[in-house]
Structure formats: structure tokens, C-alpha cells
mmCIF file of C-alpha atoms in Angstrom:
data_model
loop_
_atom_site.group_PDB
_atom_site.id
_atom_site.type_symbol
_atom_site.label_atom_id
_atom_site.label_comp_id
_atom_site.label_asym_id
_atom_site.label_seq_id
_atom_site.Cartn_x
_atom_site.Cartn_y
_atom_site.Cartn_z
ATOM 1 C CA MET P 1 -84.098 303.085 49.118
ATOM 2 C CA LYS P 2 -87.690 302.654 50.353
ATOM 3 C CA ALA P 3 -89.196 299.138 50.641
ATOM 4 C CA PHE P 4 -92.580 300.252 49.944
ATOM 5 C CA ILE P 5 -93.529 303.359 47.600
ATOM 6 C CA PRO P 6 -97.221 303.834 47.650
ATOM 7 C CA LYS P 7 -97.546 305.615 44.232
ATOM 8 C CA HIS P 8 -96.085 302.374 42.700
ATOM 9 C CA ARG P 9 -98.600 300.094 44.076
ATOM 10 C CA GLU P 10 -101.545 300.766 41.796
ATOM 11 C CA PRO P 11 -99.854 300.225 38.416
ATOM 12 C CA ALA P 12 -97.831 297.370 39.910
ATOM 13 C CA GLU P 13 -101.193 295.682 40.849
ATOM 14 C CA GLU P 14 -102.757 296.524 37.485
ATOM 15 C CA ILE P 15 -99.856 294.732 35.570
ATOM 16 C CA ILE P 16 -100.036 291.770 37.763
ATOM 17 C CA GLU P 17 -103.940 291.561 37.413
ATOM 18 C CA LYS P 18 -103.402 291.557 33.462
ATOM 19 C CA CYS P 19 -100.865 288.871 33.712
ATOM 20 C CA ILE P 20 -102.878 286.503 35.754
ATOM 21 C CA PRO P 21 -104.973 285.066 32.806
ATOM 22 C CA TYR P 22 -101.830 283.885 31.120
ATOM 23 C CA SER P 23 -100.209 282.397 34.292
ATOM 24 C CA GLY P 24 -100.771 279.140 36.077
ATOM 25 C CA LYS P 25 -99.435 276.856 33.271
ATOM 26 C CA SER P 26 -95.940 276.118 34.555
ATOM 27 C CA ILE P 27 -94.749 273.453 37.042
ATOM 28 C CA ARG P 28 -93.655 275.282 40.099
ATOM 29 C CA ILE P 29 -90.828 273.481 41.983
ATOM 30 C CA GLY P 30 -89.618 274.640 45.467
ATOM 31 C CA ILE P 31 -85.853 273.820 46.429
ATOM 32 C CA THR P 32 -84.396 273.967 49.983
ATOM 33 C CA GLY P 33 -81.819 272.427 51.887
ATOM 34 C CA VAL P 34 -79.079 273.174 54.567
ATOM 35 C CA PRO P 35 -76.550 275.744 54.027
ATOM 36 C CA GLY P 36 -73.646 274.279 51.707
ATOM 37 C CA VAL P 37 -75.911 271.535 50.283
ATOM 38 C CA GLY P 38 -75.186 272.703 46.796
ATOM 39 C CA LYS P 39 -78.431 274.209 45.939
ATOM 40 C CA SER P 40 -77.052 276.530 43.291
ATOM 41 C CA THR P 41 -74.900 273.998 41.553
ATOM 42 C CA PHE P 42 -77.848 271.559 41.494
ATOM 43 C CA ILE P 43 -80.182 274.191 40.127
ATOM 44 C CA GLU P 44 -77.720 275.027 37.289
ATOM 45 C CA ALA P 45 -77.262 271.262 36.376
ATOM 46 C CA PHE P 46 -81.177 270.793 36.730
ATOM 47 C CA GLY P 47 -81.926 273.869 34.710
ATOM 48 C CA MET P 48 -79.455 273.255 31.790
ATOM 49 C CA TYR P 49 -81.010 269.678 31.671
ATOM 50 C CA LEU P 50 -84.515 271.060 31.250
ATOM 51 C CA ILE P 51 -83.426 273.623 28.723
ATOM 52 C CA GLU P 52 -81.943 270.843 26.595
ATOM 53 C CA LEU P 53 -85.440 269.181 26.744
ATOM 54 C CA GLY P 54 -86.936 272.438 25.260
ATOM 55 C CA HIS P 55 -88.125 274.048 28.371
ATOM 56 C CA LYS P 56 -87.918 277.740 29.503
ATOM 57 C CA VAL P 57 -86.717 277.920 33.098
ATOM 58 C CA ALA P 58 -87.193 280.781 35.636
ATOM 59 C CA ILE P 59 -85.265 280.690 38.780
ATOM 60 C CA LEU P 60 -86.325 283.039 41.740
ATOM 61 C CA ALA P 61 -83.492 282.695 43.971
ATOM 62 C CA ILE P 62 -83.757 284.019 47.441
ATOM 63 C CA ASP P 63 -80.606 285.475 49.199
ATOM 64 C CA PRO P 64 -80.497 286.078 53.040
ATOM 65 C CA SER P 65 -80.521 289.604 54.217
ATOM 66 C CA SER P 66 -78.171 290.766 56.604
ATOM 67 C CA GLN P 67 -79.841 291.612 60.037
ATOM 68 C CA ILE P 68 -77.458 294.396 60.659
ATOM 69 C CA SER P 69 -77.131 296.343 57.421
ATOM 70 C CA GLY P 70 -80.309 294.860 55.629
ATOM 71 C CA GLY P 71 -78.148 294.142 52.448
ATOM 72 C CA SER P 72 -77.871 290.864 50.329
ATOM 73 C CA ILE P 73 -75.266 289.702 48.173
ATOM 74 C CA LEU P 74 -77.500 288.587 45.512
ATOM 75 C CA GLY P 75 -74.632 286.459 43.763
ATOM 76 C CA ASP P 76 -76.677 283.439 42.238
ATOM 77 C CA LYS P 77 -75.964 284.520 38.826
ATOM 78 C CA THR P 78 -72.166 284.181 39.547
ATOM 79 C CA ARG P 79 -72.741 280.899 40.821
ATOM 80 C CA MET P 80 -74.926 279.702 37.744
ATOM 81 C CA GLU P 81 -72.717 280.829 34.904
ATOM 82 C CA GLN P 82 -73.989 278.447 32.174
ATOM 83 C CA LEU P 83 -77.527 279.069 33.207
ATOM 84 C CA SER P 84 -77.454 282.898 33.408
ATOM 85 C CA ALA P 85 -75.850 282.864 29.779
ATOM 86 C CA SER P 86 -78.781 280.870 28.355
ATOM 87 C CA SER P 87 -81.498 282.706 26.337
ATOM 88 C CA ASN P 88 -83.965 280.293 27.872
ATOM 89 C CA ALA P 89 -83.228 281.021 31.424
ATOM 90 C CA PHE P 90 -84.222 283.849 33.757
ATOM 91 C CA ILE P 91 -82.583 284.186 37.124
ATOM 92 C CA ARG P 92 -83.922 286.827 39.568
ATOM 93 C CA PRO P 93 -82.164 286.884 42.842
ATOM 94 C CA SER P 94 -84.056 288.702 45.689
ATOM 95 C CA PRO P 95 -83.149 289.721 49.360
ATOM 96 C CA SER P 96 -85.211 287.759 51.662
ATOM 97 C CA GLY P 97 -85.819 290.811 53.890
ATOM 98 C CA SER P 98 -88.041 289.931 56.973
ATOM 99 C CA SER P 99 -90.258 287.430 54.932
ATOM 100 C CA LEU P 100 -90.940 284.061 56.568
ATOM 101 C CA GLY P 101 -89.296 281.136 54.923
ATOM 102 C CA GLY P 102 -86.594 283.122 53.237
ATOM 103 C CA VAL P 103 -89.138 284.139 50.429
ATOM 104 C CA ALA P 104 -89.179 287.646 49.276
ATOM 105 C CA ARG P 105 -92.423 289.565 49.814
ATOM 106 C CA LYS P 106 -93.076 289.791 46.085
ATOM 107 C CA THR P 107 -91.957 286.251 45.069
ATOM 108 C CA ARG P 108 -95.478 285.327 44.182
ATOM 109 C CA GLU P 109 -95.984 288.220 41.946
ATOM 110 C CA SER P 110 -92.737 287.459 40.189
ATOM 111 C CA LEU P 111 -93.932 283.855 39.817
ATOM 112 C CA ILE P 112 -97.053 285.139 37.983
ATOM 113 C CA LEU P 113 -94.998 287.452 35.766
ATOM 114 C CA CYS P 114 -92.558 284.604 34.750
ATOM 115 C CA GLU P 115 -95.539 282.441 33.791
ATOM 116 C CA ALA P 116 -97.136 285.133 31.682
ATOM 117 C CA ALA P 117 -93.689 285.577 29.924
ATOM 118 C CA GLY P 118 -93.807 281.895 28.838
ATOM 119 C CA TYR P 119 -91.408 280.297 31.350
ATOM 120 C CA ASP P 120 -93.063 276.736 31.917
ATOM 121 C CA ILE P 121 -90.726 275.677 34.709
ATOM 122 C CA VAL P 122 -90.305 277.926 37.780
ATOM 123 C CA LEU P 123 -87.799 276.988 40.482
ATOM 124 C CA ILE P 124 -87.888 278.785 43.783
ATOM 125 C CA GLU P 125 -84.671 278.460 45.823
ATOM 126 C CA THR P 126 -85.124 279.344 49.452
ATOM 127 C CA VAL P 127 -82.256 280.548 51.919
ATOM 128 C CA GLY P 128 -82.138 277.194 53.752
ATOM 129 C CA VAL P 129 -84.086 275.026 56.032
ATOM 130 C CA GLY P 130 -85.872 276.984 58.845
ATOM 131 C CA GLN P 131 -89.213 276.926 60.775
ATOM 132 C CA SER P 132 -91.180 278.798 58.069
ATOM 133 C CA GLU P 133 -90.284 276.893 54.840
ATOM 134 C CA THR P 134 -94.154 276.315 54.659
ATOM 135 C CA THR P 135 -94.234 279.897 53.095
ATOM 136 C CA VAL P 136 -92.429 278.163 50.099
ATOM 137 C CA HIS P 137 -94.682 275.026 50.113
ATOM 138 C CA SER P 138 -97.520 277.376 49.653
ATOM 139 C CA MET P 139 -96.650 278.605 46.386
ATOM 140 C CA VAL P 140 -95.238 275.402 44.617
ATOM 141 C CA ASP P 141 -96.579 272.208 43.275
ATOM 142 C CA PHE P 142 -93.617 270.211 44.095
ATOM 143 C CA PHE P 143 -91.100 270.486 47.021
ATOM 144 C CA LEU P 144 -87.576 269.283 46.827
ATOM 145 C CA LEU P 145 -85.286 268.885 49.833
ATOM 146 C CA LEU P 146 -81.613 268.653 49.405
ATOM 147 C CA MET P 147 -79.422 266.947 51.952
ATOM 148 C CA LEU P 148 -75.843 265.975 52.306
ATOM 149 C CA ALA P 149 -74.514 262.629 53.409
ATOM 150 C CA GLY P 150 -71.815 262.195 55.959
ATOM 151 C CA ALA P 151 -72.215 265.558 57.463
ATOM 152 C CA GLY P 152 -73.160 264.225 61.089
ATOM 153 C CA ASP P 153 -76.376 262.426 62.008
ATOM 154 C CA GLU P 154 -78.451 262.854 58.931
ATOM 155 C CA LEU P 155 -81.736 262.541 60.750
ATOM 156 C CA GLN P 156 -80.981 264.811 63.497
ATOM 157 C CA GLY P 157 -79.841 267.573 60.854
ATOM 158 C CA ILE P 158 -83.354 268.089 59.549
ATOM 159 C CA LYS P 159 -86.500 269.185 61.302
ATOM 160 C CA ARG P 160 -89.266 266.543 61.034
ATOM 161 C CA GLY P 161 -91.764 269.280 59.830
ATOM 162 C CA ILE P 162 -89.513 270.040 56.833
ATOM 163 C CA MET P 163 -89.254 266.352 55.839
ATOM 164 C CA GLU P 164 -93.171 266.179 55.943
ATOM 165 C CA LEU P 165 -93.279 268.980 53.504
ATOM 166 C CA ALA P 166 -91.000 267.290 51.027
ATOM 167 C CA ASP P 167 -92.159 265.472 47.879
ATOM 168 C CA THR P 168 -88.659 264.071 47.210
ATOM 169 C CA ILE P 169 -85.342 264.140 49.169
ATOM 170 C CA ILE P 170 -82.244 264.289 47.187
ATOM 171 C CA ILE P 171 -79.016 263.180 48.765
ATOM 172 C CA ASN P 172 -76.673 265.573 46.823
ATOM 173 C CA LYS P 173 -73.066 265.254 46.096
ATOM 174 C CA ALA P 174 -73.376 261.555 45.707
ATOM 175 C CA ASP P 175 -70.082 260.926 43.857
ATOM 176 C CA GLY P 176 -66.453 259.817 44.504
ATOM 177 C CA ASP P 177 -65.746 258.762 48.139
ATOM 178 C CA ASN P 178 -69.094 260.016 49.260
ATOM 179 C CA ILE P 179 -71.224 257.268 47.301
ATOM 180 C CA LYS P 180 -71.362 254.738 50.204
ATOM 181 C CA LYS P 181 -72.289 257.468 52.709
ATOM 182 C CA ALA P 182 -74.964 258.863 50.267
ATOM 183 C CA GLU P 183 -76.437 255.265 49.914
ATOM 184 C CA LEU P 184 -76.660 254.750 53.665
ATOM 185 C CA ALA P 185 -78.059 258.091 54.216
ATOM 186 C CA LYS P 186 -80.641 257.131 51.444
ATOM 187 C CA ARG P 187 -81.746 254.190 53.416
ATOM 188 C CA GLN P 188 -81.953 256.205 56.707
ATOM 189 C CA TYR P 189 -84.435 258.629 55.086
ATOM 190 C CA GLU P 190 -86.490 255.857 53.561
ATOM 191 C CA ASN P 191 -86.759 254.201 56.874
ATOM 192 C CA ALA P 192 -87.737 257.612 58.424
ATOM 193 C CA LEU P 193 -90.297 258.457 55.910
ATOM 194 C CA HIS P 194 -92.159 255.236 56.538
ATOM 195 C CA LEU P 195 -93.060 256.618 60.186
ATOM 196 C CA PHE P 196 -94.643 259.580 58.658
ATOM 197 C CA PRO P 197 -98.601 259.713 58.075
ATOM 198 C CA PRO P 198 -99.728 259.695 54.189
ATOM 199 C CA SER P 199 -99.448 263.084 52.369
ATOM 200 C CA GLU P 200 -102.673 264.966 51.492
ATOM 201 C CA SER P 201 -101.803 264.261 47.786
ATOM 202 C CA GLY P 202 -101.594 260.476 48.391
ATOM 203 C CA TRP P 203 -97.990 260.664 47.024
ATOM 204 C CA TYR P 204 -95.251 258.775 48.943
ATOM 205 C CA PRO P 205 -91.944 260.731 49.000
ATOM 206 C CA LYS P 206 -88.861 259.334 47.124
ATOM 207 C CA VAL P 207 -85.409 259.521 48.252
ATOM 208 C CA LEU P 208 -82.782 259.873 45.271
ATOM 209 C CA LEU P 209 -79.076 260.267 44.853
ATOM 210 C CA ALA P 210 -77.725 263.027 42.756
ATOM 211 C CA SER P 211 -74.299 264.457 41.823
ATOM 212 C CA SER P 212 -74.529 267.976 40.123
ATOM 213 C CA LEU P 213 -70.952 268.044 39.281
ATOM 214 C CA LYS P 214 -71.214 264.550 37.431
ATOM 215 C CA ASN P 215 -74.806 265.324 36.226
ATOM 216 C CA SER P 216 -75.894 262.003 37.600
ATOM 217 C CA GLY P 217 -79.307 261.355 39.043
ATOM 218 C CA ILE P 218 -80.701 264.766 37.235
ATOM 219 C CA GLU P 219 -82.768 262.656 34.726
ATOM 220 C CA GLU P 220 -84.295 260.594 37.557
ATOM 221 C CA VAL P 221 -85.345 263.645 39.637
ATOM 222 C CA TRP P 222 -87.157 265.130 36.568
ATOM 223 C CA ASN P 223 -88.839 261.983 35.776
ATOM 224 C CA THR P 224 -89.989 261.705 39.491
ATOM 225 C CA ILE P 225 -91.436 265.255 39.123
ATOM 226 C CA LEU P 226 -93.298 264.197 36.090
ATOM 227 C CA LYS P 227 -94.770 261.028 37.828
ATOM 228 C CA TYR P 228 -95.857 263.464 40.765
ATOM 229 C CA VAL P 229 -97.563 265.767 38.209
ATOM 230 C CA GLN P 230 -99.268 262.875 36.571
ATOM 231 C CA HIS P 231 -100.375 261.499 40.017
ATOM 232 C CA ALA P 232 -101.638 264.869 41.427
ATOM 233 C CA LYS P 233 -103.732 265.607 38.204
ATOM 234 C CA SER P 234 -105.133 262.200 37.958
ATOM 235 C CA ASN P 235 -106.768 262.345 41.545
ATOM 236 C CA GLN P 236 -107.652 265.888 41.291
ATOM 237 C CA TYR P 237 -105.099 267.227 43.939
ATOM 238 C CA TRP P 238 -103.368 269.484 41.549
ATOM 239 C CA ASP P 239 -106.201 271.820 41.114
ATOM 240 C CA LEU P 240 -107.311 271.314 44.743
ATOM 241 C CA ASN P 241 -103.790 272.421 45.881
ATOM 242 C CA ARG P 242 -103.638 275.341 43.539
ATOM 243 C CA ASN P 243 -107.010 276.662 44.919
ATOM 244 C CA LYS P 244 -105.862 276.340 48.376
ATOM 245 C CA GLN P 245 -102.704 278.372 47.604
ATOM 246 C CA ALA P 246 -104.960 281.039 45.843
ATOM 247 C CA ARG P 247 -106.873 281.325 49.023
ATOM 248 C CA PHE P 248 -103.604 281.597 51.175
ATOM 249 C CA ARG P 249 -102.397 284.302 48.704
ATOM 250 C CA MET P 250 -105.620 286.126 49.205
ATOM 251 C CA HIS P 251 -105.544 286.321 52.916
ATOM 252 C CA GLU P 252 -101.608 287.136 52.726
ATOM 253 C CA THR P 253 -102.491 290.135 50.488
ATOM 254 C CA ILE P 254 -105.064 291.373 52.719
ATOM 255 C CA ILE P 255 -102.752 291.318 55.823
ATOM 256 C CA ASP P 256 -99.830 292.808 53.757
ATOM 257 C CA THR P 257 -102.342 295.633 52.461
ATOM 258 C CA LEU P 258 -103.668 296.355 55.972
ATOM 259 C CA LYS P 259 -100.034 296.495 57.339
ATOM 260 C CA ASN P 260 -98.868 298.876 54.620
ATOM 261 C CA ASN P 261 -101.882 301.157 54.966
ATOM 262 C CA PHE P 262 -101.386 301.258 58.746
ATOM 263 C CA TYR P 263 -97.665 302.412 58.389
ATOM 264 C CA GLN P 264 -98.216 304.918 55.679
ATOM 265 C CA ASN P 265 -101.199 306.592 57.502
ATOM 266 C CA GLU P 266 -100.017 309.902 58.534
ATOM 267 C CA LYS P 267 -101.951 309.957 61.800
ATOM 268 C CA TYR P 268 -100.351 306.626 62.966
ATOM 269 C CA LYS P 269 -97.025 307.593 61.751
ATOM 270 C CA ALA P 270 -97.030 310.544 64.034
ATOM 271 C CA LYS P 271 -98.379 308.649 66.876
ATOM 272 C CA ILE P 272 -95.577 305.816 66.561
ATOM 273 C CA GLN P 273 -93.032 308.572 66.545
ATOM 274 C CA GLU P 274 -94.489 309.929 69.612
ATOM 275 C CA LEU P 275 -94.630 306.507 71.399
ATOM 276 C CA LYS P 276 -90.937 306.101 70.327
ATOM 277 C CA LYS P 277 -89.973 309.221 72.019
ATOM 278 C CA ASN P 278 -91.698 308.204 75.246
ATOM 279 C CA LEU P 279 -90.310 304.857 75.399
ATOM 280 C CA LYS P 280 -87.970 304.607 78.736
ATOM 281 C CA LYS P 281 -84.493 303.301 78.058
ATOM 282 C CA VAL P 282 -83.938 299.686 79.077
ATOM 283 C CA PRO P 283 -81.336 299.491 81.976
#
């Protein structure tokens, strides 16, 4: 299957354009974390909690693509059994492809469609912690970073740049014998965050404990997000950030269009094939 079909671009762009006036009213939340941290389990617990409060929740989950076959498992619905059965939840697993930060190339457009369809909370789950998680940050209002306690040196297990993006750090799986380790990790992260410069929003990142299996800490996470929303709207950062994201999206669209036009141009396609044939084999 072709990743890009030129004849589909125009009607797709027309649909997106018509949906834009009905979008923008949701709270957009990015969720990332190291592999095995329990992102899917957390999202199911968090999503079910939000639905019980009367919200409609969309989950744009990104699965890693194989560098060999290009395929993805796309198994998020199987990991979120309760959430996938709810009429007030929409789960769209997408392959990460070659996009930076584990975000599928059209996640932004999916976000607009979900908002136009009436979903007032949109969660974007990324593949995991990497050097380009700023791509996720550029399309959400609030950025959640999930971490584990007792999995080695916590402060060495995450890049400083990712911590600087986080609006809240959650120590997940804080239950049973792991509670003391989770509390220690919480103090370590709180101390580390004091060394960072103030964020552009003026918000000081929180460190929370949560257990998705026990459903503990979920309410506190949501209350923290609501406090952030109130804070960001009161100092005008909310609109400032949305406008900045729109400009970023515009430049991204321009680059994407130029790239597609280049590779679909018959003259350049023939030239690329010619260059490939003339390449010398590397010894």
C-alpha cells in the first residue's frame, strides 16, 4: 500500500479545512514514557475515569514501526479492553513510520477530526522517550511523562531535555512493595526539577504517584491538569501556545507538501532512478 496517494490529498484537505472551525475546544494531553512504564494501562484507567465524569475521550496511540518490514502491531485496542468498548471513547492506533518523536505524520489532522466530532479530551500516546519528543509537545496543551521507580538510577534513565518538556511527572506502578521506591523517586525528581529554569508558561512541574491497577492517583492527575489549564488561561499562555503550534504546523505542512511534490514529480522520479543505477557499490 502506498504511503501517499496524490489523488486523495485534495479531498482530504477539504475535509480537514471544513472541520477546523469546529475544532480547538478540547484539552490536548501528550503522554510519553520509557518502554514498559505502563502507558496503555494508565491511559485506560485515566480514560475510564474521564468518561465517568462525562467526557468524551479520543486516544491517538502511536505504535513503533519496524525498520525492517515497515509494519506495526497496532495492538492498543487489545491492551485497553474497557476503554475500547466504551461508546464515549475512540482509539486510533497508528504506525509511527519515519516521523520524528513517534508521532504519525497525520496525527495533527486526526486531532482536528476528533475535536470536530465532539471529543473534548484528546490523549496522544507516543512510542517512548526519544530525542524528538518535542514533536508531541508541539501539538498538545499538557505534557505527561510517566516514569518507573526502582528500575535503576531514575535520574540517569531520562534525558534532561524530556524532563524540561514535562508539565507533570508521574511515578507509575506506585503500589505494593514498590511504594517506598516510588516515594524515593518522587523526591529525587522534585529535587532535580528545582535545577531547571522556569517554564515559558510560568507553571512549576508537579511530581505525582499513581497506580493504574489500583486506580490510585488518577483523580489527582486530572485535578493537576485542570489547575494547569486554569493557570495557562489566566496568564494568556494558553492562546499564545496554541498560536505558536499553529505556526509550527504551517511550516511543517509546507515542508511536507514540498517533499511530496518533489518525489511525485515524474522528471525527478526518473532522475532519482538514474542516480540509483549510477551509484557505485560500497566495498
